[in-house]
Coordinates of C-alpha atoms in Angstrom, one line a residue:
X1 CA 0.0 0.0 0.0
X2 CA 2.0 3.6 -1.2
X3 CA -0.4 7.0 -1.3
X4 CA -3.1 5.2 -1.2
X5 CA -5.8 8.2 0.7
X6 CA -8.9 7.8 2.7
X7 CA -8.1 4.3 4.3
X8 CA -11.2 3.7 6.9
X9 CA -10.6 2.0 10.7
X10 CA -7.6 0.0 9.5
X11 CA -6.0 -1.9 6.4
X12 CA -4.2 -4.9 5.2
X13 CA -0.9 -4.6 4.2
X14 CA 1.5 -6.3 1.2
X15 CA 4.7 -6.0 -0.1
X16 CA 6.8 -7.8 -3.0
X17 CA 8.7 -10.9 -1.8
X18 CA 12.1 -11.2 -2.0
X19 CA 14.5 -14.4 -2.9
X20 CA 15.8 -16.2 0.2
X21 CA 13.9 -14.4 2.1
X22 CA 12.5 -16.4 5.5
X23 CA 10.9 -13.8 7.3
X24 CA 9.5 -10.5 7.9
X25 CA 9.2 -7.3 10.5
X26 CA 6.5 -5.2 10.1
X27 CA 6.6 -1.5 11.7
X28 CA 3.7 1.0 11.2
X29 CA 4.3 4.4 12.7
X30 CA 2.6 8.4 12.4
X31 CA 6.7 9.3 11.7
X32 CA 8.9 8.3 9.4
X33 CA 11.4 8.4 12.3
X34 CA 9.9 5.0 13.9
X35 CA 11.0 6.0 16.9
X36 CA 9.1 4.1 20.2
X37 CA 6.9 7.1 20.6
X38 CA 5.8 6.8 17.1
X39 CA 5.3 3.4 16.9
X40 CA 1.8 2.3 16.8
X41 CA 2.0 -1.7 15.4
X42 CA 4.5 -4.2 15.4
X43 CA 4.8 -7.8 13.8
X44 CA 7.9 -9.8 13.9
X45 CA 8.6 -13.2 12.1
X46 CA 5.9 -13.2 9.6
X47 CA 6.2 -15.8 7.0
X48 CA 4.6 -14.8 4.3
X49 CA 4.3 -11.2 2.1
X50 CA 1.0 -10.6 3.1
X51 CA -0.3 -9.1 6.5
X52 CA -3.8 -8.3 8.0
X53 CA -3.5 -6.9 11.2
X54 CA -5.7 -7.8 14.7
X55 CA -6.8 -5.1 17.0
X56 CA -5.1 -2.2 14.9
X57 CA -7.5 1.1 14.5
X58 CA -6.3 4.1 12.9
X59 CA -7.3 7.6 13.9
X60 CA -8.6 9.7 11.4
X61 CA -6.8 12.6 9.1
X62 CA -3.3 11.2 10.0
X63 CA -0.7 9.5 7.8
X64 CA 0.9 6.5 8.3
X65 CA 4.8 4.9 7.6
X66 CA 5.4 1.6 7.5
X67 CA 8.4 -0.8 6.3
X68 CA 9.3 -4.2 6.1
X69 CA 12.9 -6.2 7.6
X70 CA 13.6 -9.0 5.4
X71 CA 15.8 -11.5 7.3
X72 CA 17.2 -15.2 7.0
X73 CA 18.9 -17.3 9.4
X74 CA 22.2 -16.2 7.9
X75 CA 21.5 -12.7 8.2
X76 CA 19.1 -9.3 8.3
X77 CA 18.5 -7.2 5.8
X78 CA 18.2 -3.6 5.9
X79 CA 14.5 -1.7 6.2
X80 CA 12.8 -0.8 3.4
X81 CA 12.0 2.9 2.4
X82 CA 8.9 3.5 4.1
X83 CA 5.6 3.8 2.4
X84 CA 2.7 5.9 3.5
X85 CA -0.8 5.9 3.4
X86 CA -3.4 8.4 4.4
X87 CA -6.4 8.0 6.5
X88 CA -10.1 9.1 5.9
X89 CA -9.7 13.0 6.1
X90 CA -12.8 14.2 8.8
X91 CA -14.1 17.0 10.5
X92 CA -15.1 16.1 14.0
X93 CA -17.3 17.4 16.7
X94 CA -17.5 15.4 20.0
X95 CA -19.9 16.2 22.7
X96 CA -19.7 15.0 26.7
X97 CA -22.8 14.1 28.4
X98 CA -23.5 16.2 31.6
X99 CA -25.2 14.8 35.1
X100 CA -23.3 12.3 34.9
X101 CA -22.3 10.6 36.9
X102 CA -25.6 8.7 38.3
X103 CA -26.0 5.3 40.7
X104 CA -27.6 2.4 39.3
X105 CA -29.7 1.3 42.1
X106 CA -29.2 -2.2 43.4
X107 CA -32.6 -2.9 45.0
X108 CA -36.6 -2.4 43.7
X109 CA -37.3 -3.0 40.0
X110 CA -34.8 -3.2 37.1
X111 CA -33.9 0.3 36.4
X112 CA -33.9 2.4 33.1
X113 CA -31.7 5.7 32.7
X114 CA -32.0 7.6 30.6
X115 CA -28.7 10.1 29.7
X116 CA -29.5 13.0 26.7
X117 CA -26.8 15.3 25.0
X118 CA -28.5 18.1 23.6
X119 CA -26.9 18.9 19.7
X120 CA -27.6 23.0 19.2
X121 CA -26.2 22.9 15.6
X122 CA -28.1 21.5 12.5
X123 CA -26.4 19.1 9.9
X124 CA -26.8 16.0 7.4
X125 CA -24.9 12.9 9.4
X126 CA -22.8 11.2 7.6
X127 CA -20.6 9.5 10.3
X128 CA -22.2 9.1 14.0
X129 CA -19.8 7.1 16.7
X130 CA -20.3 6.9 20.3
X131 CA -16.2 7.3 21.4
X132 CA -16.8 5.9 24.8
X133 CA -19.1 4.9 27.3
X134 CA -18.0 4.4 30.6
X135 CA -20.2 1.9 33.2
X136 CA -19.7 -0.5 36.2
X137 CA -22.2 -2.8 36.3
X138 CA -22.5 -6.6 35.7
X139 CA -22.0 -6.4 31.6
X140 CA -24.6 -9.8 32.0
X141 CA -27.7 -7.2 32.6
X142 CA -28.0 -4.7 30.7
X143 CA -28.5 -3.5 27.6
X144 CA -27.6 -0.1 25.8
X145 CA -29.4 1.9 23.2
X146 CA -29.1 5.2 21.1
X147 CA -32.3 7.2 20.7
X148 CA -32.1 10.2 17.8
X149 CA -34.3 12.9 18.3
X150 CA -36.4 12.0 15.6
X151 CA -37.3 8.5 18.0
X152 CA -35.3 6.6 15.8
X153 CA -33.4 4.0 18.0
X154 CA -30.2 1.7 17.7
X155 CA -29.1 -1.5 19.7
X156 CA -25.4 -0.6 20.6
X157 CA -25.3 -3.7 23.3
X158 CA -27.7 -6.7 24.1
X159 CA -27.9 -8.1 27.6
X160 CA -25.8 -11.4 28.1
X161 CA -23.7 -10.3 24.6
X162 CA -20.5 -10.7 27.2
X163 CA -20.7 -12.2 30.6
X164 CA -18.3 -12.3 33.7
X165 CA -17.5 -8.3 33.5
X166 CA -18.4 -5.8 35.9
X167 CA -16.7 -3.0 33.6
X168 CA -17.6 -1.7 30.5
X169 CA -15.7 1.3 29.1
X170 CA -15.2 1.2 25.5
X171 CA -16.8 3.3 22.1
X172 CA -18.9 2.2 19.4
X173 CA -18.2 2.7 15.7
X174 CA -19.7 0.8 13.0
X175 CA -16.5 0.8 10.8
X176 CA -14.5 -0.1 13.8
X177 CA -12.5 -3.2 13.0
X178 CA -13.6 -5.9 15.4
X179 CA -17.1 -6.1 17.1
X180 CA -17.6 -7.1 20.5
X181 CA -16.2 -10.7 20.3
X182 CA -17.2 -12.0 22.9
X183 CA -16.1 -15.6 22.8
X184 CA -18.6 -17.9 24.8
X185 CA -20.5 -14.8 26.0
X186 CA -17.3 -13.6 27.8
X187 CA -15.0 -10.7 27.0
X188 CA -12.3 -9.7 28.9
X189 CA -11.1 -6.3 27.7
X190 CA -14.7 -4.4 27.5
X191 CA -12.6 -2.1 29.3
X192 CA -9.6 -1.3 27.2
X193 CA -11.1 1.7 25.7
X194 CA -11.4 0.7 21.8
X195 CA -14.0 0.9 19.4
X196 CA -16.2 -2.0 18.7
X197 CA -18.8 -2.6 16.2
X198 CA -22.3 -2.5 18.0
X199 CA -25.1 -5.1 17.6
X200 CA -27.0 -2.6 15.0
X201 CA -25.4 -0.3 12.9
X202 CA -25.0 3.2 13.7
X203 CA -25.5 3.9 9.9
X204 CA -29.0 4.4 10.4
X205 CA -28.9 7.9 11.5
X206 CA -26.8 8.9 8.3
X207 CA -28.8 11.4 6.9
X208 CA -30.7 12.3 9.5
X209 CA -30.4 15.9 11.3
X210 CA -27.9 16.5 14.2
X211 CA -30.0 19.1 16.0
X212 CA -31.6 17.8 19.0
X213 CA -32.0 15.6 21.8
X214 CA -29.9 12.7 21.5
X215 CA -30.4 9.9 24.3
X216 CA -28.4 7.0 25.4
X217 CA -30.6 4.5 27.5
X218 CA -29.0 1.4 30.0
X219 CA -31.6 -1.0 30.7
X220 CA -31.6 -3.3 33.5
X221 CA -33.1 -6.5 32.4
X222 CA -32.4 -8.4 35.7
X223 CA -31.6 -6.8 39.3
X224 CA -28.4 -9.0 40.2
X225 CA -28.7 -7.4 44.1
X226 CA -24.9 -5.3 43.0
X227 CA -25.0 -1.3 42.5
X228 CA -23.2 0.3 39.6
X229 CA -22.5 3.6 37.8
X230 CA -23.4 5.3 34.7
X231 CA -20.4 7.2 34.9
X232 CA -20.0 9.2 31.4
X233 CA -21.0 8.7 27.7
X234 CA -19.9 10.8 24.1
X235 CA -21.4 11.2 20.7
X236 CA -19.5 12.2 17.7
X237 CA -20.5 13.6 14.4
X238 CA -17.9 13.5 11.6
X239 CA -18.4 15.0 7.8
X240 CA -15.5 13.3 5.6
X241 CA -13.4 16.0 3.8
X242 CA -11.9 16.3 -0.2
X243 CA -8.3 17.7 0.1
X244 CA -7.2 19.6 -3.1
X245 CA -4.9 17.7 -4.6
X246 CA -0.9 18.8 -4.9
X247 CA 1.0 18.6 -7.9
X248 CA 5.2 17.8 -8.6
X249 CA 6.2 20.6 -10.8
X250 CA 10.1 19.9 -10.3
X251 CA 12.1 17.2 -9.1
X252 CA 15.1 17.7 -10.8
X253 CA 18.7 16.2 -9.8
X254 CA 21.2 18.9 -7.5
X255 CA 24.7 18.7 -8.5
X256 CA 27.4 19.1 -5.9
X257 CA 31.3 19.2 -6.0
X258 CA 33.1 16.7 -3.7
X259 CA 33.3 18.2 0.1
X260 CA 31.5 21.6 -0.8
X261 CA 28.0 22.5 -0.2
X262 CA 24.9 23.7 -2.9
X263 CA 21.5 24.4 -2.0
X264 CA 18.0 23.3 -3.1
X265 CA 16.2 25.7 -5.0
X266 CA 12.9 26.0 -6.8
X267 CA 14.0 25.0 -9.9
X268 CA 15.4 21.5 -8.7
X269 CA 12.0 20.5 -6.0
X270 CA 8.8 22.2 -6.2
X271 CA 5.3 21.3 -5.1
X272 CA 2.6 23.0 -5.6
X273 CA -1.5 22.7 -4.7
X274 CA -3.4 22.2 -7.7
X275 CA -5.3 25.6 -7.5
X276 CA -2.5 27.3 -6.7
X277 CA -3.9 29.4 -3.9
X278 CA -1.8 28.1 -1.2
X279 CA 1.2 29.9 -0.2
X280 CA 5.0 27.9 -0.1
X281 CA 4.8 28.1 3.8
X282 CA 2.1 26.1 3.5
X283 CA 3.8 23.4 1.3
X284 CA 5.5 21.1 3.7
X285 CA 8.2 18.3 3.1
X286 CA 9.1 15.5 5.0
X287 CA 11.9 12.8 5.0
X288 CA 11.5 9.7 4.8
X289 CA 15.4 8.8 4.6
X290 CA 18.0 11.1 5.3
X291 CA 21.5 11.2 2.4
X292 CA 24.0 8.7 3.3
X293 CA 27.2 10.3 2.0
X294 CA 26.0 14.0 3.5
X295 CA 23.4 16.1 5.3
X296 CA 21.2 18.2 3.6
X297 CA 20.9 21.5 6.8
X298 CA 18.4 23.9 7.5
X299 CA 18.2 28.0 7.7
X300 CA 19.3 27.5 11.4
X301 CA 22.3 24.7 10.5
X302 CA 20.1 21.4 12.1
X303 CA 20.9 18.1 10.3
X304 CA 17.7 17.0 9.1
X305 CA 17.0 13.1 9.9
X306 CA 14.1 10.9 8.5
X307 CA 11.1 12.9 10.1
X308 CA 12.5 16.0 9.9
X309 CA 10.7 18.8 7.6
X310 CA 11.0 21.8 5.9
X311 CA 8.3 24.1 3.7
X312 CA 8.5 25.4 0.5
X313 CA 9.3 28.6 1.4
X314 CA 12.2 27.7 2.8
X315 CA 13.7 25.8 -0.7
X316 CA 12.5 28.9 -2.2
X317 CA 14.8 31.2 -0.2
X318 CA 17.8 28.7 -0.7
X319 CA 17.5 27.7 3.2
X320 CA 17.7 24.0 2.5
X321 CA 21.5 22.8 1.6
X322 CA 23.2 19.5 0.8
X323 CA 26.5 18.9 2.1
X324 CA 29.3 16.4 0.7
X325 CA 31.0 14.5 3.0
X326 CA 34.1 14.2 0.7
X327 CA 33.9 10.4 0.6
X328 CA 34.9 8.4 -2.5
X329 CA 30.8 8.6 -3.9
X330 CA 29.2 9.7 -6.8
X331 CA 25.8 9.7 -5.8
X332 CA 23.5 10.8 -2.8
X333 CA 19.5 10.5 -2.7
X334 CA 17.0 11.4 -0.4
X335 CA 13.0 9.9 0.0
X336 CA 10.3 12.2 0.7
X337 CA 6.4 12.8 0.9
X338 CA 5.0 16.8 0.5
X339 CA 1.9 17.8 2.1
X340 CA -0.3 20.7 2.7
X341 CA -2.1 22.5 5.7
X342 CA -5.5 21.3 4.7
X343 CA -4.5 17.8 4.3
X344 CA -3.7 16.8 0.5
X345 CA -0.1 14.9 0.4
X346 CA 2.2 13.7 -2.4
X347 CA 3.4 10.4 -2.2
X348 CA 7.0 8.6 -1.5
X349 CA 9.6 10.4 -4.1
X350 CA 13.5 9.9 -4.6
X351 CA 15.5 13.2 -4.7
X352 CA 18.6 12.6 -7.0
X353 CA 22.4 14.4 -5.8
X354 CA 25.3 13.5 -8.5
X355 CA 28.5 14.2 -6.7
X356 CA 30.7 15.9 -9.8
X357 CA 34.1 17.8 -9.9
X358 CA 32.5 20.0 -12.6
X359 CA 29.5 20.8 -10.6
X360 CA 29.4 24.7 -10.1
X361 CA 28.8 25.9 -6.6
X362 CA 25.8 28.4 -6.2
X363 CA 26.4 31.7 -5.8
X364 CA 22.9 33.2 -5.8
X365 CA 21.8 32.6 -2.5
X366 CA 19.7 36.0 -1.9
X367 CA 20.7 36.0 1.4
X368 CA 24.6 36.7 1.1
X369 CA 23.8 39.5 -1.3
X370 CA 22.5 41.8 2.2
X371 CA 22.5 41.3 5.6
X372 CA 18.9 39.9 7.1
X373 CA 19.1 41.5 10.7
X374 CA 20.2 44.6 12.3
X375 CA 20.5 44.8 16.1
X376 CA 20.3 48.1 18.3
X377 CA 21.8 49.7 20.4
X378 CA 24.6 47.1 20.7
X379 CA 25.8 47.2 23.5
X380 CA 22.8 46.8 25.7
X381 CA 21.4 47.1 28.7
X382 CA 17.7 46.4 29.1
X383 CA 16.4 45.7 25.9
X384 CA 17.7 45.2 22.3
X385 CA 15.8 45.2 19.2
X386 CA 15.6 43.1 16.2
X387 CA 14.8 44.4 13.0
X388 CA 14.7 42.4 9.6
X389 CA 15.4 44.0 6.1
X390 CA 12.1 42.6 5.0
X391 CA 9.1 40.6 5.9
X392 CA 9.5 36.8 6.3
X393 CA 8.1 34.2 4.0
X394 CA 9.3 31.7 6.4
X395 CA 9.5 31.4 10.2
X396 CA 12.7 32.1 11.3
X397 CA 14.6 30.6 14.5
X398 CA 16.7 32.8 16.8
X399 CA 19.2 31.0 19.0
X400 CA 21.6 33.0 21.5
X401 CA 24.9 31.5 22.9
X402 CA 27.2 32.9 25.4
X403 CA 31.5 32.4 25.0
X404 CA 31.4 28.9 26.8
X405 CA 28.5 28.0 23.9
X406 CA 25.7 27.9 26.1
X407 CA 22.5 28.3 24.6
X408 CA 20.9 31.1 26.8
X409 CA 17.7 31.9 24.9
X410 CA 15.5 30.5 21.6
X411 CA 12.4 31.8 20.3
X412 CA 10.7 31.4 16.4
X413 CA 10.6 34.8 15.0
X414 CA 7.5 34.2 13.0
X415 CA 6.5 34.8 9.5
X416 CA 5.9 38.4 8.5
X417 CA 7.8 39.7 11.6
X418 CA 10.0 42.8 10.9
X419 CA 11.0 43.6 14.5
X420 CA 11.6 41.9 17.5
X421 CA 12.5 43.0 21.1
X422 CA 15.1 40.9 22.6
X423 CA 14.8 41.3 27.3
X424 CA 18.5 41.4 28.3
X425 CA 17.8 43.1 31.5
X426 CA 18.3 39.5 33.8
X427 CA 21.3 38.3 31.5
X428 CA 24.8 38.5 32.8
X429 CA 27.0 41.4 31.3
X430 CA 29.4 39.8 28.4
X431 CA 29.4 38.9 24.9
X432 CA 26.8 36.6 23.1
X433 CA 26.2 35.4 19.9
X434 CA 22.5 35.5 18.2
X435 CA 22.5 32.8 15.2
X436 CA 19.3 33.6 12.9
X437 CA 19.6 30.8 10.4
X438 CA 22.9 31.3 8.5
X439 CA 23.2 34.6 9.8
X440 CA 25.8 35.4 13.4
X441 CA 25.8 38.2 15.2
X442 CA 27.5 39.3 18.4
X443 CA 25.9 41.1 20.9
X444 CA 28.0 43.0 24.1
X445 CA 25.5 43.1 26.8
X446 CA 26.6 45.9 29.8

């Protein structure tokens, strides 16, 4: 699966075998990093080139990396460039039910509550869930139903559907990608907090209106002499979004000579939304694989890594630079999605660099041609201000060192600034050095 876009719930996943090939990892991830904290599904050992996850759910409007680890029992190979894959773009809005919580009684007839959210704004469903309902209570006697306020009414859970529980705190979604499974009646993680599939589907309100009184009912069936709670419940209406599309004007190969430096530019990578109305800052690049045989660096010097990004804006301005690491190489590449503020993402591409003694280093980075801050007064005392030539298409980080290298300060001077007021009054008097991107300058502080 590569670009593929509006993926629902979750997704199968295959890949092309390989020869001698005996096994497989599997990683999915929300970064192309695949760092722990990204993580969100593992498989290890798998036998075959073919892979349908248990238990996995996807959130919505998010895109997802994933890779493969061929190995044998001779050796493992390396990861595969990651692929990516898009989830159902939505637009959300969640409500909480209030008087909440209330006792279910245990004594007297069974009892009937009756919890309502009331919906003040008027729409066309086209996606209802419930993202969690939160009871203790014997899961053996009750039952659970969502009334619209048009009457209509769905069966979310039957009495007896899982026995042995006392705890039942999990959502309902009918494109969730298990139901309640309850194996012999019982289930043992009703209270892990997933979505399940409810008994009737909850596409039965699509089209319907949103506005009014929206009731969730618990029905005791049988008294088992135990109390409970009807401790809190949520409703969530979701419209599914078209992103505008975005288009690879250039992808072009950068030339570098060996050791020395040249800089992206417009001319080599552009992306651009295909009704042109968005700006380059809103045109954002991300790695999937970082150069082996260099570093491409940012306005402020970073190395960028797999994960890292960097906008349109800031190719534009000759911000984003490639670096030789003198090595005995001819050729450097870099993998890489674009995407847009409203959703809309290019798939993987390969960014070509041809190490070449005849390459010609770039001269016509605007920003060696004038100087993009001025400082005053320098020295200082309480204050100090910033001032840019001109506007920023970009947002621009400010880092301040003292002698010993110490980062003291750091703040984003953001897009369109021209001035900025830097507080000196609690710093040490001395020397310190403000890096803006490529640009140094020393402040004396008294």
């Amino acid at each position: 699966m590569q670009g593929e876009t509006g993926i629902v719930a979750s997704t199968d996943f295959s890949w092309s075998p390989l020869p001698n090939v005996q096994t497989y990892d599997l990683q999915l991830a929300t970064s192309p990093d695949f760092s722990p904290e990204h993580i969100v599904y593992q498989a290890f050992d798998l036998q075959e080139s073919t892979h349908t996850p248990v238990g996995l759910q996807l959130e919505e409007s998010t895109l997802y990396f994933w890779r493969v680890q061929p190995s044998n029992s001779c050796l493992v190979g390396d990861w595969s460039i990651p692929s990516v894959f898009q989830t159902e773009l939505s637009n959300c809005e969640r409500l909480e039910a209030t008087g909440l919580p209330i006792n279910i009684p245990n004594s007297g007839p069974p009892a009937t509550i009756t919890s309502p959210i009331p919906v003040t704004f008027s729409g066309t469903i086209s996606d209802l869930n419930i993202p969690l309902v939160n009871i203790t209570y014997a899961t053996d006697f009750y039952s659970l139903r969502l009334r619209s306020p048009q009457g209509e009414e769905v069966l979310l859970y039957r009495e007896g559907e899982c026995r042995d529980g006392n705890r039942l705190t999990i959502g309902f979604d009918s494109d969730a990608p298990t139901g309640l499974n309850c194996e012999d009646g019982n289930d043992p993680d009703l209270n892990d907090e997933t979505r399940r599939r409810p008994v009737e589907s909850l596409d039965a309100f699509n089209g319907d209106n949103t506005e009014g009184s929206w009731e969730l009912e618990l029905k005791v069936a049988e008294n088992d002499f135990s109390s409970g709670v009807f401790r809190s419940w949520s409703i969530e209406f979701c419209a599914t979004l078209e992103a505008l599309s975005l288009l690879l004007i250039n992808n072009d190969t950068l030339f570098v000579p060996p050791g020395q430096s040249n800089p992206l530019s417009r001319d080599l990578l552009q992306v651009e939304d295909s009704e042109q109305t968005l700006s380059p800052s809103a045109i954002t690049y991300t790695l999937l694989t970082a150069p082996a045989h260099g570093n491409l660096t940012n306005f402020a010097g970073d190395i960028l890594t797999a994960g890292s990004s960097f906008t349109q804006a800031a190719i534009d301005a000759y911000n984003i630079r490639y670096t030789h690491d003198d090595s005995n190489t001819t050729m450097d590449e870099f993998y890489f999605i674009a995407q847009d503020d409203n959703g809309a993402f290019y798939p993987t591409q390969r960014f070509l660099i041809v190490i070449d003694d005849d390459a010609v280093l770039n001269t016509d980075d605007p920003l060696e041609a004038e100087p993009l801050l001025r400082m005053f007064p320098n020295p200082a005392r309480g204050t100090t201000t910033l001032q840019l030539v001109k506007p920023l298409d970009f947002d621009l980080p400010l880092k301040v060192y003292d002698l010993r290298a110490k980062l003291v300060t750091e703040r984003i001077l953001p897009q369109g600034s021209l001035q900025q007021q830097l507080d000196v009054s609690n710093w040490p008097a001395g020397t310190y050095v403000l890096r803006a991107g490529h640009e140094v300058l020393r402040l004396v502080v008294e």
